[in-house]
PDB file of C-alpha atoms in Angstrom:
ATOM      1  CA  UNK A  25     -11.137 -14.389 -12.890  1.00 49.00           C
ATOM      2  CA  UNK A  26      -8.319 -13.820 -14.985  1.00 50.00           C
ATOM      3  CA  UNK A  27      -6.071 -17.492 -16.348  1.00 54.00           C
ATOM      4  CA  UNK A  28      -3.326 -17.244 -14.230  1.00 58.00           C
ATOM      5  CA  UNK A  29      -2.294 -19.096 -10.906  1.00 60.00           C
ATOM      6  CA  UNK A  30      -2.120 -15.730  -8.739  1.00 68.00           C
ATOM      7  CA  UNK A  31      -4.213 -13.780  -7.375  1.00 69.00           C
ATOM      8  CA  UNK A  32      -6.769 -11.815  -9.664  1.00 72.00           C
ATOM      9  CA  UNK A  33      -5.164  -8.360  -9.701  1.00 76.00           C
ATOM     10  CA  UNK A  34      -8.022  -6.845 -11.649  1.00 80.00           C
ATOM     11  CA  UNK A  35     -10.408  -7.567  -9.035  1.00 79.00           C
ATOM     12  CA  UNK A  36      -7.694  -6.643  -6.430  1.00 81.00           C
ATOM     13  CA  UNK A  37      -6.913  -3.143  -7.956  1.00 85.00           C
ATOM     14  CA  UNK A  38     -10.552  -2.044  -8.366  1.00 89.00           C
ATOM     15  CA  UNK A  39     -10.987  -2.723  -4.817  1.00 89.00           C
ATOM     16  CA  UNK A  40      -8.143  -0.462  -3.627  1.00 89.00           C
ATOM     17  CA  UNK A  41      -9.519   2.160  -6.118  1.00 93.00           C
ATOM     18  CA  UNK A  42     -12.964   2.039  -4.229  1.00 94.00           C
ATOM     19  CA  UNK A  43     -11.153   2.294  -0.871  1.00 94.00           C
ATOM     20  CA  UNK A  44      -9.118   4.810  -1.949  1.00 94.00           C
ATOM     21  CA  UNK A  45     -11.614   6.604  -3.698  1.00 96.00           C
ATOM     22  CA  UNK A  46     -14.401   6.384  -0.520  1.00 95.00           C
ATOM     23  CA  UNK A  47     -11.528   7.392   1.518  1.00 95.00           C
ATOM     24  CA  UNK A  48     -10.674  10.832  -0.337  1.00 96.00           C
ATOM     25  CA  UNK A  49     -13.773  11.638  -0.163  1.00 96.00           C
ATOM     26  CA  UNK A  50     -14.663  11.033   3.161  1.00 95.00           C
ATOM     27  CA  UNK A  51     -11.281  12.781   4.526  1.00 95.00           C
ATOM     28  CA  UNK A  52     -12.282  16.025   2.374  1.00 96.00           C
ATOM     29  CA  UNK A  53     -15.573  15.708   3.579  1.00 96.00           C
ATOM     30  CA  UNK A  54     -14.260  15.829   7.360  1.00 95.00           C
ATOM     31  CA  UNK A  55     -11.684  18.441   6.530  1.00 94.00           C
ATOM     32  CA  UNK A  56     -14.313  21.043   5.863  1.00 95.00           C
ATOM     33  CA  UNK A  57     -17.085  20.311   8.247  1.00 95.00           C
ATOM     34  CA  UNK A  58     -14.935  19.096  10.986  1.00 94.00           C
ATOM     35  CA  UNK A  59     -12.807  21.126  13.640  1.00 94.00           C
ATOM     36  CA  UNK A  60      -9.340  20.732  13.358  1.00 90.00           C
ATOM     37  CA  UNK A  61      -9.057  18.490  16.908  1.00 92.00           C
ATOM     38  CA  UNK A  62     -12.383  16.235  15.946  1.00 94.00           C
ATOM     39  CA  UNK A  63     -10.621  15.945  12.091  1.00 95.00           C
ATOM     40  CA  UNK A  64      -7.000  14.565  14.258  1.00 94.00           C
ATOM     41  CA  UNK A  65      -9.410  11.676  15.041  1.00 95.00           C
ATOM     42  CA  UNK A  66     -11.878  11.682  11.992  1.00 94.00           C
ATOM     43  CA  UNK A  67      -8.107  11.158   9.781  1.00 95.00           C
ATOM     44  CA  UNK A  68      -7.047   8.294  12.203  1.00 96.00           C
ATOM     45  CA  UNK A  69     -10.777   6.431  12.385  1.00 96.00           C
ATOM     46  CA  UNK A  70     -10.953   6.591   8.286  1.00 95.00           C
ATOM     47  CA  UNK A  71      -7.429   5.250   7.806  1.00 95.00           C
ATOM     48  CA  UNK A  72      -8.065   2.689   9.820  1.00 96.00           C
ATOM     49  CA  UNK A  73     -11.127   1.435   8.167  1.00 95.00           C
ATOM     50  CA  UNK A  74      -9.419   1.730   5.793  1.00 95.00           C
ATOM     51  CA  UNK A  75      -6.720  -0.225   6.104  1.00 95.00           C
ATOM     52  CA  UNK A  76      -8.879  -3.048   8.174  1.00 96.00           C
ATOM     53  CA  UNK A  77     -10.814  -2.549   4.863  1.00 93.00           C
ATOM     54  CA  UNK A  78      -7.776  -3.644   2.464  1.00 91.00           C
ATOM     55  CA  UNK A  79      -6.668  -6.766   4.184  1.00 93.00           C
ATOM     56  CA  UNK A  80     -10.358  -8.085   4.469  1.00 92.00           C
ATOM     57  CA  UNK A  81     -10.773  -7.470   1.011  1.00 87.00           C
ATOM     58  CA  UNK A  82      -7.001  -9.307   0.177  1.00 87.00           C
ATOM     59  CA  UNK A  83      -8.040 -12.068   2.216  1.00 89.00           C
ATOM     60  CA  UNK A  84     -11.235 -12.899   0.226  1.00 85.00           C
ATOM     61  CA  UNK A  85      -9.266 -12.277  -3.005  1.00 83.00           C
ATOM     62  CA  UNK A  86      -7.184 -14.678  -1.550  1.00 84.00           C
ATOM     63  CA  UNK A  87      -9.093 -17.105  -0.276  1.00 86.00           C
ATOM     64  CA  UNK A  88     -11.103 -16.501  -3.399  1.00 83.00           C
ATOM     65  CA  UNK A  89      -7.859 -17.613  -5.606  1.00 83.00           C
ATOM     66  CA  UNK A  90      -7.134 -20.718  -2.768  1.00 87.00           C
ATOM     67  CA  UNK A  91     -10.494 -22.355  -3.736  1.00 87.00           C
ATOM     68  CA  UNK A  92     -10.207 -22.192  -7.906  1.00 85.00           C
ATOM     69  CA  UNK A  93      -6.901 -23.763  -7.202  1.00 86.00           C
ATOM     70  CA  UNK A  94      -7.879 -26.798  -4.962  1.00 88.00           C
ATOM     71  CA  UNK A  95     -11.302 -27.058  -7.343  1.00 86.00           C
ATOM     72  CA  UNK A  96      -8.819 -27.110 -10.592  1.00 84.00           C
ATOM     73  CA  UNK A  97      -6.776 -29.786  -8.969  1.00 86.00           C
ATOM     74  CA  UNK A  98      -9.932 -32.102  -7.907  1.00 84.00           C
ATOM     75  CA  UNK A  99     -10.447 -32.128 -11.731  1.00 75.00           C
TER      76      UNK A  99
END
């Protein structure tokens, strides 16, 4: 983790790349095999993995961050 008191922004930014990047993909993906009223709902389903996605993964980060700190103050 990096030697600051936030959170890690490292691990923080390569998780939004992998979201971002799974989400492209899978929106592209629907775009061409899906009609255009199942893609309406295939765009709204994805984001909202998504997006659930994000804030699990910037709770753990933060949780994550919450722990070193109490540890490093036990010390």
């Amino acid at each position: 983790m990096s030697g600051d008191d936030g959170i890690d922004a490292g691990r923080l930014g390569r998780l939004l790349l992998l979201i971002g990047f799974v989400t492209a993909v899978s929106l592209l993906t629907s775009a061409r095999v899906l009609p255009s009223d199942l893609f309406s709902v295939a765009v709204v389903a994805i984001g909202s993995i998504a997006l659930v996605t994000a804030i699990i993964g910037f709770l753990i980060a933060a949780g994550a961050t919450y722990d070193e700190q109490v540890s490093a103050s036990n010390r």
